[in-house]
JSON list of C-alpha atoms in Angstrom, two decimals:
[
{"chain": "A", "resi": 1, "resn": "SER", "atom": "CA", "xyz": [-7.89, -5.75, -6.83]},
{"chain": "A", "resi": 2, "resn": "VAL", "atom": "CA", "xyz": [-6.95, -6.57, -3.26]},
{"chain": "A", "resi": 3, "resn": "LEU", "atom": "CA", "xyz": [-4.74, -4.72, -0.81]},
{"chain": "A", "resi": 4, "resn": "LEU", "atom": "CA", "xyz": [-2.22, -6.68, 1.26]},
{"chain": "A", "resi": 5, "resn": "VAL", "atom": "CA", "xyz": [-1.10, -5.11, 4.53]},
{"chain": "A", "resi": 6, "resn": "ASP", "atom": "CA", "xyz": [1.83, -6.55, 6.49]},
{"chain": "A", "resi": 7, "resn": "CYS", "atom": "CA", "xyz": [0.66, -6.85, 10.09]},
{"chain": "A", "resi": 8, "resn": "SER", "atom": "CA", "xyz": [3.89, -8.25, 11.53]},
{"chain": "A", "resi": 9, "resn": "THR", "atom": "CA", "xyz": [4.33, -5.11, 13.65]},
{"chain": "A", "resi": 10, "resn": "ALA", "atom": "CA", "xyz": [2.09, -2.90, 15.76]},
{"chain": "A", "resi": 11, "resn": "ALA", "atom": "CA", "xyz": [2.48, -0.15, 13.18]},
{"chain": "A", "resi": 12, "resn": "GLY", "atom": "CA", "xyz": [1.39, -2.56, 10.46]},
{"chain": "A", "resi": 13, "resn": "LYS", "atom": "CA", "xyz": [-1.75, -3.47, 12.41]},
{"chain": "A", "resi": 14, "resn": "THR", "atom": "CA", "xyz": [-2.56, 0.22, 12.79]},
{"chain": "A", "resi": 15, "resn": "ASP", "atom": "CA", "xyz": [-2.07, 0.70, 9.05]},
{"chain": "A", "resi": 16, "resn": "CYS", "atom": "CA", "xyz": [-4.36, -2.25, 8.43]},
{"chain": "A", "resi": 17, "resn": "GLU", "atom": "CA", "xyz": [-7.15, -0.81, 10.58]},
{"chain": "A", "resi": 18, "resn": "GLU", "atom": "CA", "xyz": [-6.86, 2.50, 8.76]},
{"chain": "A", "resi": 19, "resn": "ALA", "atom": "CA", "xyz": [-6.90, 0.77, 5.37]},
{"chain": "A", "resi": 20, "resn": "VAL", "atom": "CA", "xyz": [-10.06, -1.16, 6.26]},
{"chain": "A", "resi": 21, "resn": "LYS", "atom": "CA", "xyz": [-11.81, 2.00, 7.49]},
{"chain": "A", "resi": 22, "resn": "GLU", "atom": "CA", "xyz": [-10.77, 3.94, 4.39]},
{"chain": "A", "resi": 23, "resn": "GLN", "atom": "CA", "xyz": [-12.08, 1.24, 2.07]},
{"chain": "A", "resi": 24, "resn": "GLN", "atom": "CA", "xyz": [-15.40, 1.10, 3.91]},
{"chain": "A", "resi": 25, "resn": "THR", "atom": "CA", "xyz": [-16.02, 4.70, 2.85]},
{"chain": "A", "resi": 26, "resn": "ALA", "atom": "CA", "xyz": [-16.19, 3.46, -0.76]},
{"chain": "A", "resi": 27, "resn": "LYS", "atom": "CA", "xyz": [-19.26, 1.30, -0.13]},
{"chain": "A", "resi": 28, "resn": "GLY", "atom": "CA", "xyz": [-22.07, 2.17, -2.49]},
{"chain": "A", "resi": 29, "resn": "GLY", "atom": "CA", "xyz": [-19.72, 3.97, -4.85]},
{"chain": "A", "resi": 30, "resn": "PHE", "atom": "CA", "xyz": [-17.84, 3.04, -8.00]},
{"chain": "A", "resi": 31, "resn": "PRO", "atom": "CA", "xyz": [-15.37, 1.55, -7.81]},
{"chain": "A", "resi": 32, "resn": "GLY", "atom": "CA", "xyz": [-16.37, -0.11, -4.57]},
{"chain": "A", "resi": 33, "resn": "PRO", "atom": "CA", "xyz": [-14.13, -1.00, -1.64]},
{"chain": "A", "resi": 34, "resn": "VAL", "atom": "CA", "xyz": [-10.95, -3.02, -2.22]},
{"chain": "A", "resi": 35, "resn": "PRO", "atom": "CA", "xyz": [-10.75, -6.12, 0.00]},
{"chain": "A", "resi": 36, "resn": "VAL", "atom": "CA", "xyz": [-7.93, -5.92, 2.55]},
{"chain": "A", "resi": 37, "resn": "VAL", "atom": "CA", "xyz": [-5.82, -9.03, 3.15]},
{"chain": "A", "resi": 38, "resn": "ARG", "atom": "CA", "xyz": [-3.60, -9.51, 6.18]},
{"chain": "A", "resi": 39, "resn": "SER", "atom": "CA", "xyz": [-0.06, -10.57, 5.28]},
{"chain": "A", "resi": 40, "resn": "GLY", "atom": "CA", "xyz": [3.20, -10.88, 7.18]},
{"chain": "A", "resi": 41, "resn": "SER", "atom": "CA", "xyz": [4.24, -13.44, 9.77]},
{"chain": "A", "resi": 42, "resn": "ILE", "atom": "CA", "xyz": [1.30, -15.41, 11.15]},
{"chain": "A", "resi": 43, "resn": "SER", "atom": "CA", "xyz": [1.53, -18.66, 13.07]},
{"chain": "A", "resi": 44, "resn": "SER", "atom": "CA", "xyz": [-1.48, -19.16, 15.35]},
{"chain": "A", "resi": 45, "resn": "VAL", "atom": "CA", "xyz": [-5.26, -19.29, 15.45]},
{"chain": "A", "resi": 46, "resn": "ASP", "atom": "CA", "xyz": [-5.20, -16.33, 17.84]},
{"chain": "A", "resi": 47, "resn": "GLU", "atom": "CA", "xyz": [-3.66, -14.22, 15.08]},
{"chain": "A", "resi": 48, "resn": "ILE", "atom": "CA", "xyz": [-6.42, -15.33, 12.72]},
{"chain": "A", "resi": 49, "resn": "ALA", "atom": "CA", "xyz": [-8.99, -14.07, 15.25]},
{"chain": "A", "resi": 50, "resn": "GLU", "atom": "CA", "xyz": [-7.02, -10.84, 15.58]},
{"chain": "A", "resi": 51, "resn": "ALA", "atom": "CA", "xyz": [-7.10, -10.42, 11.79]},
{"chain": "A", "resi": 52, "resn": "LYS", "atom": "CA", "xyz": [-10.86, -10.83, 11.83]},
{"chain": "A", "resi": 53, "resn": "ALA", "atom": "CA", "xyz": [-11.09, -8.12, 14.49]},
{"chain": "A", "resi": 54, "resn": "LEU", "atom": "CA", "xyz": [-9.05, -5.81, 12.27]},
{"chain": "A", "resi": 55, "resn": "GLY", "atom": "CA", "xyz": [-11.78, -6.17, 9.65]},
{"chain": "A", "resi": 56, "resn": "VAL", "atom": "CA", "xyz": [-9.81, -7.89, 6.89]},
{"chain": "A", "resi": 57, "resn": "GLU", "atom": "CA", "xyz": [-11.46, -10.23, 4.41]},
{"chain": "A", "resi": 58, "resn": "GLY", "atom": "CA", "xyz": [-8.56, -12.61, 3.91]},
{"chain": "A", "resi": 59, "resn": "VAL", "atom": "CA", "xyz": [-5.28, -13.86, 5.36]},
{"chain": "A", "resi": 60, "resn": "LEU", "atom": "CA", "xyz": [-2.09, -14.88, 3.54]},
{"chain": "A", "resi": 61, "resn": "LEU", "atom": "CA", "xyz": [-0.52, -17.75, 5.49]},
{"chain": "A", "resi": 62, "resn": "CYS", "atom": "CA", "xyz": [2.17, -20.38, 4.93]},
{"chain": "A", "resi": 63, "resn": "MET", "atom": "CA", "xyz": [1.47, -24.10, 4.87]},
{"chain": "A", "resi": 64, "resn": "SER", "atom": "CA", "xyz": [4.91, -24.62, 6.44]},
{"chain": "A", "resi": 65, "resn": "GLU", "atom": "CA", "xyz": [3.61, -23.28, 9.77]},
{"chain": "A", "resi": 66, "resn": "SER", "atom": "CA", "xyz": [2.86, -26.03, 12.29]},
{"chain": "A", "resi": 67, "resn": "ALA", "atom": "CA", "xyz": [-0.64, -24.65, 12.95]},
{"chain": "A", "resi": 68, "resn": "ALA", "atom": "CA", "xyz": [-1.48, -24.16, 9.26]},
{"chain": "A", "resi": 69, "resn": "GLU", "atom": "CA", "xyz": [-4.36, -26.66, 9.19]},
{"chain": "A", "resi": 70, "resn": "ASP", "atom": "CA", "xyz": [-5.95, -25.08, 12.26]},
{"chain": "A", "resi": 71, "resn": "MET", "atom": "CA", "xyz": [-5.51, -21.58, 10.80]},
{"chain": "A", "resi": 72, "resn": "ILE", "atom": "CA", "xyz": [-7.21, -22.62, 7.55]},
{"chain": "A", "resi": 73, "resn": "ALA", "atom": "CA", "xyz": [-10.11, -24.05, 9.54]},
{"chain": "A", "resi": 74, "resn": "ALA", "atom": "CA", "xyz": [-10.33, -20.88, 11.64]},
{"chain": "A", "resi": 75, "resn": "CYS", "atom": "CA", "xyz": [-10.55, -18.73, 8.52]},
{"chain": "A", "resi": 76, "resn": "GLY", "atom": "CA", "xyz": [-13.47, -20.86, 7.34]},
{"chain": "A", "resi": 77, "resn": "VAL", "atom": "CA", "xyz": [-15.29, -20.56, 10.65]},
{"chain": "A", "resi": 78, "resn": "LEU", "atom": "CA", "xyz": [-14.77, -16.77, 10.75]},
{"chain": "A", "resi": 79, "resn": "GLY", "atom": "CA", "xyz": [-15.81, -16.21, 7.16]},
{"chain": "A", "resi": 80, "resn": "MET", "atom": "CA", "xyz": [-12.42, -15.13, 5.81]},
{"chain": "A", "resi": 81, "resn": "GLU", "atom": "CA", "xyz": [-10.48, -16.28, 2.76]},
{"chain": "A", "resi": 82, "resn": "ALA", "atom": "CA", "xyz": [-7.34, -18.29, 3.54]},
{"chain": "A", "resi": 83, "resn": "ILE", "atom": "CA", "xyz": [-4.71, -17.75, 0.85]},
{"chain": "A", "resi": 84, "resn": "VAL", "atom": "CA", "xyz": [-2.30, -20.59, 1.57]},
{"chain": "A", "resi": 85, "resn": "LYS", "atom": "CA", "xyz": [1.28, -20.39, 0.32]},
{"chain": "A", "resi": 86, "resn": "VAL", "atom": "CA", "xyz": [2.55, -23.83, -0.72]},
{"chain": "A", "resi": 87, "resn": "THR", "atom": "CA", "xyz": [6.03, -24.71, -1.95]},
{"chain": "A", "resi": 88, "resn": "SER", "atom": "CA", "xyz": [5.82, -28.45, -2.62]},
{"chain": "A", "resi": 89, "resn": "PRO", "atom": "CA", "xyz": [3.33, -31.11, -3.76]},
{"chain": "A", "resi": 90, "resn": "ASP", "atom": "CA", "xyz": [3.15, -32.39, -0.17]},
{"chain": "A", "resi": 91, "resn": "GLU", "atom": "CA", "xyz": [2.20, -28.94, 1.16]},
{"chain": "A", "resi": 92, "resn": "LEU", "atom": "CA", "xyz": [-0.34, -28.56, -1.64]},
{"chain": "A", "resi": 93, "resn": "ASP", "atom": "CA", "xyz": [-2.00, -31.88, -0.74]},
{"chain": "A", "resi": 94, "resn": "LYS", "atom": "CA", "xyz": [-2.12, -30.91, 2.96]},
{"chain": "A", "resi": 95, "resn": "ALA", "atom": "CA", "xyz": [-3.59, -27.49, 2.20]},
{"chain": "A", "resi": 96, "resn": "VAL", "atom": "CA", "xyz": [-6.35, -28.94, 0.03]},
{"chain": "A", "resi": 97, "resn": "ALA", "atom": "CA", "xyz": [-7.11, -31.62, 2.61]},
{"chain": "A", "resi": 98, "resn": "ALA", "atom": "CA", "xyz": [-7.39, -28.90, 5.28]},
{"chain": "A", "resi": 99, "resn": "GLY", "atom": "CA", "xyz": [-10.01, -27.09, 3.24]},
{"chain": "A", "resi": 100, "resn": "ALA", "atom": "CA", "xyz": [-8.02, -24.41, 1.42]},
{"chain": "A", "resi": 101, "resn": "LYS", "atom": "CA", "xyz": [-9.79, -23.00, -1.63]},
{"chain": "A", "resi": 102, "resn": "LEU", "atom": "CA", "xyz": [-6.99, -20.61, -2.64]},
{"chain": "A", "resi": 103, "resn": "VAL", "atom": "CA", "xyz": [-3.32, -21.50, -2.87]},
{"chain": "A", "resi": 104, "resn": "ALA", "atom": "CA", "xyz": [-0.33, -19.33, -3.69]},
{"chain": "A", "resi": 105, "resn": "CYS", "atom": "CA", "xyz": [2.40, -21.19, -5.53]},
{"chain": "A", "resi": 106, "resn": "ASP", "atom": "CA", "xyz": [5.04, -20.90, -8.24]},
{"chain": "A", "resi": 107, "resn": "ALA", "atom": "CA", "xyz": [4.54, -21.68, -11.92]},
{"chain": "A", "resi": 108, "resn": "ALA", "atom": "CA", "xyz": [6.10, -25.16, -11.61]},
{"chain": "A", "resi": 109, "resn": "LEU", "atom": "CA", "xyz": [3.54, -26.24, -8.99]},
{"chain": "A", "resi": 110, "resn": "ARG", "atom": "CA", "xyz": [0.63, -24.51, -10.73]},
{"chain": "A", "resi": 111, "resn": "GLN", "atom": "CA", "xyz": [-0.13, -27.49, -12.98]},
{"chain": "A", "resi": 112, "resn": "SER", "atom": "CA", "xyz": [-0.52, -29.80, -9.97]},
{"chain": "A", "resi": 113, "resn": "VAL", "atom": "CA", "xyz": [-3.29, -27.73, -8.37]},
{"chain": "A", "resi": 114, "resn": "PRO", "atom": "CA", "xyz": [-6.77, -29.33, -8.61]},
{"chain": "A", "resi": 115, "resn": "THR", "atom": "CA", "xyz": [-9.09, -27.56, -11.04]},
{"chain": "A", "resi": 116, "resn": "ASP", "atom": "CA", "xyz": [-11.55, -26.58, -8.28]},
{"chain": "A", "resi": 117, "resn": "ILE", "atom": "CA", "xyz": [-8.86, -24.74, -6.30]},
{"chain": "A", "resi": 118, "resn": "GLY", "atom": "CA", "xyz": [-8.02, -21.11, -7.08]},
{"chain": "A", "resi": 119, "resn": "THR", "atom": "CA", "xyz": [-4.39, -20.24, -7.80]},
{"chain": "A", "resi": 120, "resn": "VAL", "atom": "CA", "xyz": [-2.54, -17.08, -6.88]},
{"chain": "A", "resi": 121, "resn": "ALA", "atom": "CA", "xyz": [0.93, -16.08, -8.03]},
{"chain": "A", "resi": 122, "resn": "LEU", "atom": "CA", "xyz": [3.07, -13.96, -5.71]},
{"chain": "A", "resi": 123, "resn": "LEU", "atom": "CA", "xyz": [5.15, -11.64, -7.91]},
{"chain": "A", "resi": 124, "resn": "ASP", "atom": "CA", "xyz": [8.45, -10.32, -6.57]},
{"chain": "A", "resi": 125, "resn": "SER", "atom": "CA", "xyz": [7.84, -6.78, -7.73]},
{"chain": "A", "resi": 126, "resn": "ARG", "atom": "CA", "xyz": [11.14, -5.49, -6.29]},
{"chain": "A", "resi": 127, "resn": "VAL", "atom": "CA", "xyz": [13.41, -7.74, -8.31]},
{"chain": "A", "resi": 128, "resn": "GLU", "atom": "CA", "xyz": [14.84, -4.48, -9.66]},
{"chain": "A", "resi": 129, "resn": "GLU", "atom": "CA", "xyz": [14.58, -0.83, -8.73]},
{"chain": "A", "resi": 130, "resn": "PRO", "atom": "CA", "xyz": [11.26, 0.77, -9.85]},
{"chain": "A", "resi": 131, "resn": "ALA", "atom": "CA", "xyz": [13.14, 3.77, -11.19]},
{"chain": "A", "resi": 132, "resn": "SER", "atom": "CA", "xyz": [14.62, 1.58, -13.93]},
{"chain": "A", "resi": 133, "resn": "LEU", "atom": "CA", "xyz": [11.16, 1.28, -15.48]},
{"chain": "A", "resi": 134, "resn": "PHE", "atom": "CA", "xyz": [10.87, 4.99, -16.00]},
{"chain": "A", "resi": 135, "resn": "ALA", "atom": "CA", "xyz": [14.37, 5.96, -17.08]},
{"chain": "A", "resi": 136, "resn": "LYS", "atom": "CA", "xyz": [14.62, 7.18, -20.67]},
{"chain": "A", "resi": 137, "resn": "PRO", "atom": "CA", "xyz": [17.51, 5.54, -22.53]},
{"chain": "A", "resi": 138, "resn": "ASP", "atom": "CA", "xyz": [18.95, 7.05, -25.71]},
{"chain": "A", "resi": 139, "resn": "ASP", "atom": "CA", "xyz": [16.95, 4.59, -27.79]},
{"chain": "A", "resi": 140, "resn": "GLU", "atom": "CA", "xyz": [13.78, 3.54, -25.98]},
{"chain": "A", "resi": 141, "resn": "ASP", "atom": "CA", "xyz": [12.89, 0.96, -28.62]},
{"chain": "A", "resi": 142, "resn": "THR", "atom": "CA", "xyz": [15.97, -1.11, -27.83]},
{"chain": "A", "resi": 143, "resn": "ALA", "atom": "CA", "xyz": [15.63, -0.92, -24.05]},
{"chain": "A", "resi": 144, "resn": "PRO", "atom": "CA", "xyz": [15.53, -4.40, -22.46]},
{"chain": "A", "resi": 145, "resn": "THR", "atom": "CA", "xyz": [12.26, -5.56, -20.99]},
{"chain": "A", "resi": 146, "resn": "PRO", "atom": "CA", "xyz": [12.43, -5.15, -17.17]},
{"chain": "A", "resi": 147, "resn": "GLN", "atom": "CA", "xyz": [12.71, -8.36, -15.17]},
{"chain": "A", "resi": 148, "resn": "VAL", "atom": "CA", "xyz": [9.46, -7.69, -13.31]},
{"chain": "A", "resi": 149, "resn": "ILE", "atom": "CA", "xyz": [7.54, -7.56, -16.61]},
{"chain": "A", "resi": 150, "resn": "VAL", "atom": "CA", "xyz": [9.22, -10.74, -17.86]},
{"chain": "A", "resi": 151, "resn": "ALA", "atom": "CA", "xyz": [8.27, -12.51, -14.61]},
{"chain": "A", "resi": 152, "resn": "MET", "atom": "CA", "xyz": [4.72, -11.18, -14.77]},
{"chain": "A", "resi": 153, "resn": "THR", "atom": "CA", "xyz": [4.32, -12.37, -18.36]},
{"chain": "A", "resi": 154, "resn": "GLN", "atom": "CA", "xyz": [5.47, -15.85, -17.40]},
{"chain": "A", "resi": 155, "resn": "LEU", "atom": "CA", "xyz": [2.92, -15.97, -14.57]},
{"chain": "A", "resi": 156, "resn": "LYS", "atom": "CA", "xyz": [0.12, -14.82, -16.86]},
{"chain": "A", "resi": 157, "resn": "ASP", "atom": "CA", "xyz": [1.10, -17.48, -19.39]},
{"chain": "A", "resi": 158, "resn": "ALA", "atom": "CA", "xyz": [0.92, -20.07, -16.58]},
{"chain": "A", "resi": 159, "resn": "LYS", "atom": "CA", "xyz": [-2.81, -19.24, -16.26]},
{"chain": "A", "resi": 160, "resn": "PHE", "atom": "CA", "xyz": [-2.96, -18.20, -12.62]},
{"chain": "A", "resi": 161, "resn": "ASN", "atom": "CA", "xyz": [-6.35, -16.89, -11.48]},
{"chain": "A", "resi": 162, "resn": "ALA", "atom": "CA", "xyz": [-4.69, -13.87, -9.87]},
{"chain": "A", "resi": 163, "resn": "ILE", "atom": "CA", "xyz": [-1.32, -12.20, -9.44]},
{"chain": "A", "resi": 164, "resn": "ILE", "atom": "CA", "xyz": [-0.34, -10.29, -6.31]},
{"chain": "A", "resi": 165, "resn": "ALA", "atom": "CA", "xyz": [2.56, -7.86, -6.63]},
{"chain": "A", "resi": 166, "resn": "MET", "atom": "CA", "xyz": [4.38, -8.24, -3.33]},
{"chain": "A", "resi": 167, "resn": "ASP", "atom": "CA", "xyz": [5.98, -5.13, -1.76]},
{"chain": "A", "resi": 168, "resn": "ALA", "atom": "CA", "xyz": [4.93, -2.92, -4.68]},
{"chain": "A", "resi": 169, "resn": "LEU", "atom": "CA", "xyz": [3.77, -0.02, -2.51]},
{"chain": "A", "resi": 170, "resn": "GLN", "atom": "CA", "xyz": [6.33, 0.29, 0.26]},
{"chain": "A", "resi": 171, "resn": "LYS", "atom": "CA", "xyz": [5.90, 4.00, 0.97]},
{"chain": "A", "resi": 172, "resn": "ALA", "atom": "CA", "xyz": [2.51, 5.47, 0.08]},
{"chain": "A", "resi": 173, "resn": "HIS", "atom": "CA", "xyz": [3.80, 9.04, 0.46]},
{"chain": "A", "resi": 174, "resn": "VAL", "atom": "CA", "xyz": [6.46, 8.51, -2.24]},
{"chain": "A", "resi": 175, "resn": "ALA", "atom": "CA", "xyz": [5.24, 9.43, -5.72]},
{"chain": "A", "resi": 176, "resn": "LEU", "atom": "CA", "xyz": [7.48, 6.88, -7.46]},
{"chain": "A", "resi": 177, "resn": "ASP", "atom": "CA", "xyz": [6.06, 4.04, -5.35]},
{"chain": "A", "resi": 178, "resn": "ARG", "atom": "CA", "xyz": [2.50, 5.11, -6.15]},
{"chain": "A", "resi": 179, "resn": "THR", "atom": "CA", "xyz": [3.23, 5.38, -9.87]},
{"chain": "A", "resi": 180, "resn": "PHE", "atom": "CA", "xyz": [5.03, 2.03, -9.86]},
{"chain": "A", "resi": 181, "resn": "THR", "atom": "CA", "xyz": [2.10, 0.31, -8.14]},
{"chain": "A", "resi": 182, "resn": "THR", "atom": "CA", "xyz": [-0.42, 1.79, -10.58]},
{"chain": "A", "resi": 183, "resn": "PHE", "atom": "CA", "xyz": [1.77, 0.71, -13.47]},
{"chain": "A", "resi": 184, "resn": "LEU", "atom": "CA", "xyz": [1.97, -2.89, -12.22]},
{"chain": "A", "resi": 185, "resn": "LEU", "atom": "CA", "xyz": [-1.81, -3.05, -11.71]},
{"chain": "A", "resi": 186, "resn": "GLU", "atom": "CA", "xyz": [-2.32, -1.96, -15.30]},
{"chain": "A", "resi": 187, "resn": "GLN", "atom": "CA", "xyz": [0.13, -4.60, -16.52]},
{"chain": "A", "resi": 188, "resn": "VAL", "atom": "CA", "xyz": [-1.54, -7.38, -14.51]},
{"chain": "A", "resi": 189, "resn": "ALA", "atom": "CA", "xyz": [-5.04, -6.48, -15.67]},
{"chain": "A", "resi": 190, "resn": "SER", "atom": "CA", "xyz": [-4.13, -5.94, -19.33]},
{"chain": "A", "resi": 191, "resn": "LYS", "atom": "CA", "xyz": [-4.99, -8.67, -21.84]},
{"chain": "A", "resi": 192, "resn": "GLN", "atom": "CA", "xyz": [-3.16, -6.98, -24.68]},
{"chain": "A", "resi": 193, "resn": "SER", "atom": "CA", "xyz": [-0.04, -8.34, -26.34]},
{"chain": "A", "resi": 194, "resn": "GLY", "atom": "CA", "xyz": [2.87, -6.31, -27.55]},
{"chain": "A", "resi": 195, "resn": "LYS", "atom": "CA", "xyz": [6.36, -5.06, -26.88]},
{"chain": "A", "resi": 196, "resn": "PHE", "atom": "CA", "xyz": [6.96, -3.54, -23.46]},
{"chain": "A", "resi": 197, "resn": "SER", "atom": "CA", "xyz": [7.85, 0.13, -23.47]},
{"chain": "A", "resi": 198, "resn": "LYS", "atom": "CA", "xyz": [8.59, 2.70, -20.81]},
{"chain": "A", "resi": 199, "resn": "LEU", "atom": "CA", "xyz": [5.95, 4.40, -18.71]},
{"chain": "A", "resi": 200, "resn": "THR", "atom": "CA", "xyz": [5.26, 6.91, -21.47]},
{"chain": "A", "resi": 201, "resn": "ARG", "atom": "CA", "xyz": [3.82, 4.04, -23.52]},
{"chain": "A", "resi": 202, "resn": "THR", "atom": "CA", "xyz": [2.49, 1.26, -21.32]},
{"chain": "A", "resi": 203, "resn": "THR", "atom": "CA", "xyz": [1.73, -1.47, -23.85]},
{"chain": "A", "resi": 204, "resn": "ALA", "atom": "CA", "xyz": [1.60, -4.76, -21.95]},
{"chain": "A", "resi": 205, "resn": "LEU", "atom": "CA", "xyz": [3.21, -8.08, -22.69]},
{"chain": "A", "resi": 206, "resn": "GLY", "atom": "CA", "xyz": [1.34, -11.34, -22.49]},
{"chain": "A", "resi": 207, "resn": "GLY", "atom": "CA", "xyz": [-2.03, -12.59, -23.57]},
{"chain": "A", "resi": 208, "resn": "GLY", "atom": "CA", "xyz": [-3.52, -13.31, -20.17]},
{"chain": "A", "resi": 209, "resn": "ASN", "atom": "CA", "xyz": [-6.60, -15.52, -20.63]},
{"chain": "A", "resi": 210, "resn": "PRO", "atom": "CA", "xyz": [-6.68, -16.82, -17.04]},
{"chain": "A", "resi": 211, "resn": "LEU", "atom": "CA", "xyz": [-8.85, -19.75, -16.09]},
{"chain": "A", "resi": 212, "resn": "SER", "atom": "CA", "xyz": [-12.43, -19.12, -15.12]},
{"chain": "A", "resi": 213, "resn": "SER", "atom": "CA", "xyz": [-12.52, -17.75, -11.60]},
{"chain": "A", "resi": 214, "resn": "PRO", "atom": "CA", "xyz": [-14.18, -19.36, -8.57]},
{"chain": "A", "resi": 215, "resn": "ASP", "atom": "CA", "xyz": [-16.08, -17.14, -6.19]},
{"chain": "A", "resi": 216, "resn": "GLY", "atom": "CA", "xyz": [-14.00, -15.18, -3.69]},
{"chain": "A", "resi": 217, "resn": "ILE", "atom": "CA", "xyz": [-12.39, -11.89, -2.93]},
{"chain": "A", "resi": 218, "resn": "LEU", "atom": "CA", "xyz": [-9.45, -12.23, -5.29]},
{"chain": "A", "resi": 219, "resn": "TYR", "atom": "CA", "xyz": [-11.19, -12.75, -8.56]},
{"chain": "A", "resi": 220, "resn": "GLU", "atom": "CA", "xyz": [-11.79, -9.20, -9.60]},
{"chain": "A", "resi": 221, "resn": "VAL", "atom": "CA", "xyz": [-8.13, -9.25, -10.71]},
{"chain": "A", "resi": 222, "resn": "GLN", "atom": "CA", "xyz": [-6.96, -11.48, -13.55]}
]
């Protein structure tokens, strides 16, 4: 697993520092620390250096930024993973040429990614309200599969190396958010097949079977 922290605001940067420190306390234990990745708006090499100072192990950045190539290079120099979001074949080619080893893309672009480049899917985990996953209808067996699970299954079938559930944990002090995040992690990691059911029975959809994983911080999750 990895933990993304939005550092677009001063409060987010403070949260990031606290997350890094908290994870460092897990060193030597089991499970070990979860790598922290800086997300949110980022557009300059200076912000890459700032991310390094925060102690993160990776940065999620967009290839559409004018300084994207320089930011990818800076991540390499500073020993951080650059997870580069690409939205077109042209952006993909530029990211690879700049040295990116991890790209985040949609399922349509996934097949165009070179085999030596890791692929990450960014799942819109808030496509519906989390509470809808846990409601108990009159007949649970006929309840429709939630959109987030359908989307996740499609991404797993597309053979991404990793899936990141964006905005899953918005408020750590809210029990529903924590439960929802745990639930999604279980669904991502599961390689079982079967009919989705409510939280009381968390059988997962999808067969999984991702591609073999290159080295890097993201590949503890499949």
